[in-house]
Coordinates of N, CA and C in Angstrom, one line a residue:
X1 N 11.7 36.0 41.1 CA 12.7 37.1 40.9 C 12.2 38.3 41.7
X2 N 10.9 38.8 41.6 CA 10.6 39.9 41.9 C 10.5 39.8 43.8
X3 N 10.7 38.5 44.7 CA 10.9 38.7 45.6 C 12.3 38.8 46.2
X4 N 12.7 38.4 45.3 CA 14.4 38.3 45.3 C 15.1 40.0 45.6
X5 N 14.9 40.3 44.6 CA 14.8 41.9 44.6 C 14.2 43.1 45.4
X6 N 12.5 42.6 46.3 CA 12.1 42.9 47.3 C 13.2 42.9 48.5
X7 N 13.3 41.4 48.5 CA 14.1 41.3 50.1 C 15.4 41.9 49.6
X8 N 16.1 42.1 48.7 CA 17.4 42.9 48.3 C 16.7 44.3 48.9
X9 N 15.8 45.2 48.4 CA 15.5 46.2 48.7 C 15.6 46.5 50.6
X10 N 14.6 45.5 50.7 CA 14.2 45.7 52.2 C 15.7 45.5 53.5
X11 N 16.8 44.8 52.7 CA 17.6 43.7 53.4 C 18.8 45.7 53.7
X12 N 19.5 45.1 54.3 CA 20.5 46.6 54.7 C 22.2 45.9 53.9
X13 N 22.1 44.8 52.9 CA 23.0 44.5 51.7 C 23.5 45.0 50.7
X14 N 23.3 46.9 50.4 CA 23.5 47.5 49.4 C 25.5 47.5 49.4
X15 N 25.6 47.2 48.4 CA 27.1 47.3 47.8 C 27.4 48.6 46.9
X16 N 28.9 48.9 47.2 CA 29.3 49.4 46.1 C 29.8 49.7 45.2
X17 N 29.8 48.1 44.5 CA 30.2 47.4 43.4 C 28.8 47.6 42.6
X18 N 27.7 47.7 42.8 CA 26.2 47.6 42.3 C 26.2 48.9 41.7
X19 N 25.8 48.7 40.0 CA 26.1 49.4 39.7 C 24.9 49.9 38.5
X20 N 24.3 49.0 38.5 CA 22.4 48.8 37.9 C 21.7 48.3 38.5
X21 N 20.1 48.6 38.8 CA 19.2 48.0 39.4 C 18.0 48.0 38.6
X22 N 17.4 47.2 38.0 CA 16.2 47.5 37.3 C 14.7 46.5 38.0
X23 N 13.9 46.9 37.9 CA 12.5 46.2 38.5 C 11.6 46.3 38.4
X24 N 10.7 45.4 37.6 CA 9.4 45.8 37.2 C 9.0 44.4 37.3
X25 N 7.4 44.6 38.2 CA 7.4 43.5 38.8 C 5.6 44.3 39.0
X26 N 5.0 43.4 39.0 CA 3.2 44.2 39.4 C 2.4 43.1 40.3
X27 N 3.3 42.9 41.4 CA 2.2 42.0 42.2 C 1.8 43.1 43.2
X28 N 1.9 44.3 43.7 CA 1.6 45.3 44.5 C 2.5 45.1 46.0
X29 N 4.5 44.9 45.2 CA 4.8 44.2 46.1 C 5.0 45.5 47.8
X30 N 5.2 45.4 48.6 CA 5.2 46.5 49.5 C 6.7 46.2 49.7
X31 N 7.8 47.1 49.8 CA 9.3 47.1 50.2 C 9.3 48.0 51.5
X32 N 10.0 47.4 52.8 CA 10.6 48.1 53.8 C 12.1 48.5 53.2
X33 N 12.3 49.5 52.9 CA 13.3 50.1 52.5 C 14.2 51.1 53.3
X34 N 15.4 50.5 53.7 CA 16.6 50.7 54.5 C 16.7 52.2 54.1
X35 N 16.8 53.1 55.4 CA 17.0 54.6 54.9 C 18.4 55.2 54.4
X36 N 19.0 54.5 54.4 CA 20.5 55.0 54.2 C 20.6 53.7 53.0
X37 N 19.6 52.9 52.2 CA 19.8 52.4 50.9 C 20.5 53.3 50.2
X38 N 20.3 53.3 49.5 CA 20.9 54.4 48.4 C 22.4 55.3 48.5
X39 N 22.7 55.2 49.9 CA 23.8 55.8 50.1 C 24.8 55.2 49.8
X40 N 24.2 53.6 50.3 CA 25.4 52.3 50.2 C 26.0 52.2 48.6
X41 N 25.0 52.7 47.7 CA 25.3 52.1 46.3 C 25.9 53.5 45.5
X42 N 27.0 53.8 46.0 CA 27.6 54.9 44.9 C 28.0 55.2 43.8
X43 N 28.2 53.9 43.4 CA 28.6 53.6 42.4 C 27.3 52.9 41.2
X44 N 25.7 53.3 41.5 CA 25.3 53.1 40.9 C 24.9 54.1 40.1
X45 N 24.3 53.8 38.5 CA 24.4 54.6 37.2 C 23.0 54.4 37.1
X46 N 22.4 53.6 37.0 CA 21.2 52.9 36.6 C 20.1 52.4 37.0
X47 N 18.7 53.1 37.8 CA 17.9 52.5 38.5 C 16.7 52.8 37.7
X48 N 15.8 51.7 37.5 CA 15.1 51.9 37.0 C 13.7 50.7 37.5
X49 N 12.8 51.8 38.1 CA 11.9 50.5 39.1 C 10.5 51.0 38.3
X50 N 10.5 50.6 37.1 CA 9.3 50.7 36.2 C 7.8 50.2 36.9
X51 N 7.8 49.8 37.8 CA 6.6 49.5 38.4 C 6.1 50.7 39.3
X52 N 5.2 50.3 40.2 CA 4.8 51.2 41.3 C 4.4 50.1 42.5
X53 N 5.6 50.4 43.1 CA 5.7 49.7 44.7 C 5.5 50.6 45.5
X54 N 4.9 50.2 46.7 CA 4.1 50.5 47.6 C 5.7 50.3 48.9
X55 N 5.6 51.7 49.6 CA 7.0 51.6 50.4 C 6.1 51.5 51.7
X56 N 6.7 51.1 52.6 CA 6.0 51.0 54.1 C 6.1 52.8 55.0
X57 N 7.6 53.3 54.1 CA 7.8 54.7 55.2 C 8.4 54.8 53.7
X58 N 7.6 55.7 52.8 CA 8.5 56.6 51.6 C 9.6 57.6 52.0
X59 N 9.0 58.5 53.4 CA 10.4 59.3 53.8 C 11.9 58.5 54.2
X60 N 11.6 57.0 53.5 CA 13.2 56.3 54.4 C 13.9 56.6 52.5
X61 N 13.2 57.3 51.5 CA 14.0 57.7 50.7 C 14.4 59.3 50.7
X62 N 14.8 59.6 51.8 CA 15.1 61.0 52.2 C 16.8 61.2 51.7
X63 N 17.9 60.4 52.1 CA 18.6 60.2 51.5 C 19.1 60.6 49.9
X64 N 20.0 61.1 49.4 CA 19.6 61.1 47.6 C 20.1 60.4 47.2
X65 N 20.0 60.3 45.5 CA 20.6 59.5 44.9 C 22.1 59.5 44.8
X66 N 22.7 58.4 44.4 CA 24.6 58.6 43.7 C 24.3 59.5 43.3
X67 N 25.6 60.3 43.0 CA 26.1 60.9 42.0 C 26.1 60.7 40.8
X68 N 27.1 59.3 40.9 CA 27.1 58.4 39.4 C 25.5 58.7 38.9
X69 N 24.5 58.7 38.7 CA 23.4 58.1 38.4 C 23.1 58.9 37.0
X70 N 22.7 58.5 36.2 CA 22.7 58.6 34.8 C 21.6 58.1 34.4
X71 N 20.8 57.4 34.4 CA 19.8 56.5 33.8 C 18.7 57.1 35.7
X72 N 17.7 57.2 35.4 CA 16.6 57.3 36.6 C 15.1 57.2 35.9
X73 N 14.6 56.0 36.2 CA 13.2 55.9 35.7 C 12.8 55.3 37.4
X74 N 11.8 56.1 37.4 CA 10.6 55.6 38.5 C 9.4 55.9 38.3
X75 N 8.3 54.7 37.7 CA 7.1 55.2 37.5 C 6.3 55.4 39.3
X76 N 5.9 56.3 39.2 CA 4.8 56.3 40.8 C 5.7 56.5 41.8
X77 N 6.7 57.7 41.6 CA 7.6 57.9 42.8 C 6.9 58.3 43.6
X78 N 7.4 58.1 44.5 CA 6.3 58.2 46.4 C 6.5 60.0 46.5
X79 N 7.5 60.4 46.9 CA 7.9 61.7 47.2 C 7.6 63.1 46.5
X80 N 7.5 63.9 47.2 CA 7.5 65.1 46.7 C 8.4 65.9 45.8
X81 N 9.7 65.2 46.0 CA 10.8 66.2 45.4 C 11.5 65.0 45.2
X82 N 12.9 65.2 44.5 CA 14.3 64.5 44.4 C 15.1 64.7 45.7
X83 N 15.2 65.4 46.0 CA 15.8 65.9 47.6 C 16.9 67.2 47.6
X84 N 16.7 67.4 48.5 CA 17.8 69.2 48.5 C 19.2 68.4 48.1
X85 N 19.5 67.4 48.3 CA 20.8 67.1 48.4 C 21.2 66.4 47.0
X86 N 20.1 66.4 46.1 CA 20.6 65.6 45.3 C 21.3 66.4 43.9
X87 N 22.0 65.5 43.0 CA 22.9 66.5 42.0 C 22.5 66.0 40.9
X88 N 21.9 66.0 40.2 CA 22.1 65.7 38.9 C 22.8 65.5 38.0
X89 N 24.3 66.3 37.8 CA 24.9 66.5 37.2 C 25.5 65.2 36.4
X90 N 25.4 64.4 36.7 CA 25.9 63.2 36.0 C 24.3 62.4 34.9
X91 N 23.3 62.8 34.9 CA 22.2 62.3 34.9 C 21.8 62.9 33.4
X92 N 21.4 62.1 32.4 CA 21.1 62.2 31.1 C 19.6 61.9 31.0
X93 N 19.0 60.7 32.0 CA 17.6 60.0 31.2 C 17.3 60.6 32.6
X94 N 16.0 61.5 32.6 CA 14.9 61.1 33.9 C 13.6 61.0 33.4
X95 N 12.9 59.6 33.9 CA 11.4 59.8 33.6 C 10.9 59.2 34.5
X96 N 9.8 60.1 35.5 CA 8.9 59.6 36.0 C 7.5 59.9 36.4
X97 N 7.0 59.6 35.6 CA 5.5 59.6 35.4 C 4.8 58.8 36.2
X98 N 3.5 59.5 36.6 CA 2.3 59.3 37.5 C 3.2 59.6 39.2
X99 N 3.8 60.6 39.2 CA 4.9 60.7 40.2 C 4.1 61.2 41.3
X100 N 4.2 61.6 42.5 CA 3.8 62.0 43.4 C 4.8 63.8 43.2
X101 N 5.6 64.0 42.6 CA 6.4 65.2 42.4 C 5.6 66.6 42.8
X102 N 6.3 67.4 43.2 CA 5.7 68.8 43.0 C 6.8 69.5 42.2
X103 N 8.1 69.2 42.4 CA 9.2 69.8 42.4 C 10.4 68.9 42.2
X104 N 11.1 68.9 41.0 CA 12.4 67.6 41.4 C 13.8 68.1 41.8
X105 N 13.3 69.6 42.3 CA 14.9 70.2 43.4 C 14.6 71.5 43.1
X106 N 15.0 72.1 44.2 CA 14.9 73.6 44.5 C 15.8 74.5 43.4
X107 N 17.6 74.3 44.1 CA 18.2 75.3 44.0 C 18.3 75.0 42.1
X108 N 19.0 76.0 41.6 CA 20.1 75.9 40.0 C 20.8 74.3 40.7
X109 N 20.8 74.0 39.4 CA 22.0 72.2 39.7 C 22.6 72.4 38.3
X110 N 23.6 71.6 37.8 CA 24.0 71.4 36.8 C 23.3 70.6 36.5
X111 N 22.9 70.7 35.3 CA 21.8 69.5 34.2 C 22.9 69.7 33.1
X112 N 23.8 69.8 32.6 CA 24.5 69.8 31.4 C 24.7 68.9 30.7
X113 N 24.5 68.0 31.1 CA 24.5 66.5 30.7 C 22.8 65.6 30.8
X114 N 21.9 66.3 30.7 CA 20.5 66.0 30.8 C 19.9 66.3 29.4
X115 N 19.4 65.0 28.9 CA 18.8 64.8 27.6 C 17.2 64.5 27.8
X116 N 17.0 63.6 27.8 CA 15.4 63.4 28.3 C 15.0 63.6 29.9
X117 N 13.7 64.2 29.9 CA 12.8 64.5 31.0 C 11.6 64.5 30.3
X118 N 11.0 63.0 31.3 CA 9.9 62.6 30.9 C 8.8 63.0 32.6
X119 N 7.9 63.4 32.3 CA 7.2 63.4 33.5 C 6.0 63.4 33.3
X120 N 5.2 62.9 32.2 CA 3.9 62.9 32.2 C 3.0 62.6 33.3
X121 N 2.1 63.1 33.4 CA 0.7 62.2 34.4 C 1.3 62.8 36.1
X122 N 2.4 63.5 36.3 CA 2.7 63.9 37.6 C 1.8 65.0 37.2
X123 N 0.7 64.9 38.4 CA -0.3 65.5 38.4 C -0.1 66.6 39.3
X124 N 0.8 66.5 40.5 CA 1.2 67.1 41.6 C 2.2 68.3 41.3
X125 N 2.9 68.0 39.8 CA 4.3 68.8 39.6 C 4.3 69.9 39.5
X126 N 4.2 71.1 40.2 CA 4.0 72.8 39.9 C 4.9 73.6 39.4
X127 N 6.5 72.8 39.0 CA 7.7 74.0 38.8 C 8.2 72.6 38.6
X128 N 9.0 73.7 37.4 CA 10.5 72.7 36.9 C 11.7 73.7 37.3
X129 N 13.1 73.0 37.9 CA 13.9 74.0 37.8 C 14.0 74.5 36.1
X130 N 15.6 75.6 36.3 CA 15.9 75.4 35.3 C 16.9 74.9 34.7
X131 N 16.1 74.5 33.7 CA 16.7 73.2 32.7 C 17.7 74.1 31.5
X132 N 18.0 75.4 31.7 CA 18.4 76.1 30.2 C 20.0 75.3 30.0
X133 N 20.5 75.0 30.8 CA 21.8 74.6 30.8 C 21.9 72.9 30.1
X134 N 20.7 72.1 30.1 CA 20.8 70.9 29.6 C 20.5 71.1 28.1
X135 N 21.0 70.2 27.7 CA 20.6 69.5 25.9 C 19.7 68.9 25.8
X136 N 18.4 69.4 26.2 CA 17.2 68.7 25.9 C 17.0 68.0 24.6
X137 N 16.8 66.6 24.2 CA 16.1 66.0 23.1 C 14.6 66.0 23.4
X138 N 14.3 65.8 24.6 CA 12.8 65.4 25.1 C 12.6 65.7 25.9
X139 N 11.3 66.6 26.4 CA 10.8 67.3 27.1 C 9.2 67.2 27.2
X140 N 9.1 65.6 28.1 CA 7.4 65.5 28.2 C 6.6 65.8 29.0
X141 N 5.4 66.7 29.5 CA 4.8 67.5 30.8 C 3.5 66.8 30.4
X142 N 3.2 66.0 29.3 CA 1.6 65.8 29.2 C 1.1 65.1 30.4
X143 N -0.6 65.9 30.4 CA -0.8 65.4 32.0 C -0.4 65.8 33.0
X144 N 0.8 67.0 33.3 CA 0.7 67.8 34.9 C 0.1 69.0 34.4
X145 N -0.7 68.8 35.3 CA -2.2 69.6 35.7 C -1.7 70.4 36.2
X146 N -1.0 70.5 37.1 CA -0.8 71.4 38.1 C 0.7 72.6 37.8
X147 N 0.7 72.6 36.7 CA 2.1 72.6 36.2 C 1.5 74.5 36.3
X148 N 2.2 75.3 36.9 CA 2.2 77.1 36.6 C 3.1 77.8 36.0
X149 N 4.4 77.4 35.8 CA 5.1 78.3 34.9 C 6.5 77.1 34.3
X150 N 6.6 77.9 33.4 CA 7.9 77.0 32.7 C 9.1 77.6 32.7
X151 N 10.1 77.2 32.9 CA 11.5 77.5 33.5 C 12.2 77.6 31.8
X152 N 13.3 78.7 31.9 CA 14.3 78.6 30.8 C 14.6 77.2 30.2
X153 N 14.5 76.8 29.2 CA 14.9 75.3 28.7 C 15.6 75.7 27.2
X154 N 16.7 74.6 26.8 CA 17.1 74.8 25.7 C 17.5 73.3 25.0
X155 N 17.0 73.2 23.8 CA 16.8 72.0 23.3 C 18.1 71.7 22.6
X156 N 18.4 70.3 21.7 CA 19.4 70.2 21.4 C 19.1 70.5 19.8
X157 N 20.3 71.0 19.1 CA 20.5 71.5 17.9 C 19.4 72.4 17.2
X158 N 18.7 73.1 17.8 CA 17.6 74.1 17.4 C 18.0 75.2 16.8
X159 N 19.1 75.4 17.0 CA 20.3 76.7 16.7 C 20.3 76.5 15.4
X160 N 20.8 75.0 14.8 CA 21.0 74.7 13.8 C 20.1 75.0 12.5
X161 N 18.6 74.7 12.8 CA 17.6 74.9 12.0 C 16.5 76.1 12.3
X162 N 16.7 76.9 11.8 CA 16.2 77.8 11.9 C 14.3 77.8 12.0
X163 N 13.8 76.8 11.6 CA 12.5 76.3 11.4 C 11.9 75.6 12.9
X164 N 13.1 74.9 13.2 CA 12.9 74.2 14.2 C 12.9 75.0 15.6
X165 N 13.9 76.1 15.8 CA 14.0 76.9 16.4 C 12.7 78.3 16.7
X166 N 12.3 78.3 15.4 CA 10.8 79.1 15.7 C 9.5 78.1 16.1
X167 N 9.5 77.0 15.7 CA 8.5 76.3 15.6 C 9.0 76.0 17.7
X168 N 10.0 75.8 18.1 CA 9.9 74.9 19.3 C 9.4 76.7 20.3
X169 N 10.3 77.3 19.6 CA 9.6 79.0 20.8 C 8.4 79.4 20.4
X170 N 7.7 79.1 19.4 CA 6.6 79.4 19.2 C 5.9 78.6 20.5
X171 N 5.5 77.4 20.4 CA 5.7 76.4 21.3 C 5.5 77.0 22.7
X172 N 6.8 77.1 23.3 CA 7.2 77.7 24.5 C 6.6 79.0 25.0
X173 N 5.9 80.2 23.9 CA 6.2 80.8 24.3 C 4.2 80.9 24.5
X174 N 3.4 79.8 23.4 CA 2.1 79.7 23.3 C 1.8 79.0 25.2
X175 N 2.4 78.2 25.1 CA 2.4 77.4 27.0 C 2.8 78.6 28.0
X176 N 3.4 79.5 27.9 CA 3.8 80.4 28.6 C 3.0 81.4 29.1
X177 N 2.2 81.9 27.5 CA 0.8 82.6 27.6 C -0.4 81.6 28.2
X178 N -0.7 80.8 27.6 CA -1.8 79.9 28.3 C -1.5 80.1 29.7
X179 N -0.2 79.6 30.2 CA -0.1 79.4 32.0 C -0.3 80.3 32.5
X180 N 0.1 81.8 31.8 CA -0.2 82.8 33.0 C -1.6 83.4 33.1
X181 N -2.4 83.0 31.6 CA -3.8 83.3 31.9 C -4.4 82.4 32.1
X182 N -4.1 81.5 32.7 CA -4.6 80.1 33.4 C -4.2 80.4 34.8
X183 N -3.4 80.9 35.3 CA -2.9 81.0 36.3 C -2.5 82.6 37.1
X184 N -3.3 83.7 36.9 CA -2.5 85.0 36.8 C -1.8 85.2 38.2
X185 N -0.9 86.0 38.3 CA -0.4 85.9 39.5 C -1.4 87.3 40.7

């Protein structure tokens, strides 16, 4: 199966009717990956390559994601960023941990529809945009080291409980002080 999927990767076959891709596979497989993959598949919601594959040219994911894309798990993404071009706005799950990340997009994007962001162990990640506009339930950074300031974020139903709402700013506001005297400008 998992070569099956390889040569799907590597092959210039992307449809767009494909509309989930999942893969988790640990033979250390290496994919030549078509640079305009991803473009072919617009209609996909769902990628999730739970392993860590080894690309022959990582920049042939220069391209961004669909639109559609909703679901994004990549453990061990190759790249530095998500790309200038990419949108989020359709996107609820992102997690990817042990990432090569510094950054997962520059400008303001809509996140309004973003619930979990998992990023543990991206050791590389120095800045989150801002997230104030999404409905965070989960918000994981354990393990980026490299992490210097925290961006507006706003969680879901904190408003409601007044306990929870002090307890999560307390939180935010303790990581806020640690970073900048970890970090002074």
């Amino acid at each position: 199966m998992g070569k099956d999927v390889c040569r799907f990767f590597s092959s210039n076959k992307a449809s767009s009717t494909i509309e989930a891709i999942s893969y988790d596979h640990h033979d250390g497989d290496v994919i030549n990956l078509d640079p305009s993959f991803f473009k072919k598949l617009p209609s996909l919601r769902l990628l999730n390559i739970s392993s860590f594959i080894g690309f022959r040219s990582p920049y042939a994911l220069r391209d961004p994601f669909p639109g559609e894309l909703r679901f994004l798990e990549w453990n061990g993404y190759p790249l530095e960023s998500l790309g200038s071009n990419f949108t989020p706005q359709n996107l609820v799950y992102l997690k990817m941990e042990e990432s090569e990340l510094k950054e997962l997009w520059k400008e303001n994007q809509d996140v309004s529809n973003l619930k979990y962001v998992i990023l543990s162990e991206s050791k590389k990640l120095t800045c989150l945009p801002n997230l104030s506009q999404g409905n965070l339930h989960m918000l994981r950074l354990d393990g980026c080291t490299s992490l210097v300031t925290l961006p507006p974020l706003r969680f879901h139903d904190i408003l409601d409980d007044p306990d929870k709402e002090f307890e999560v700013m307390h939180i935010y506001n303790s990581l806020t002080h640690l970073l900048s005297h970890a970090f002074p400008k």
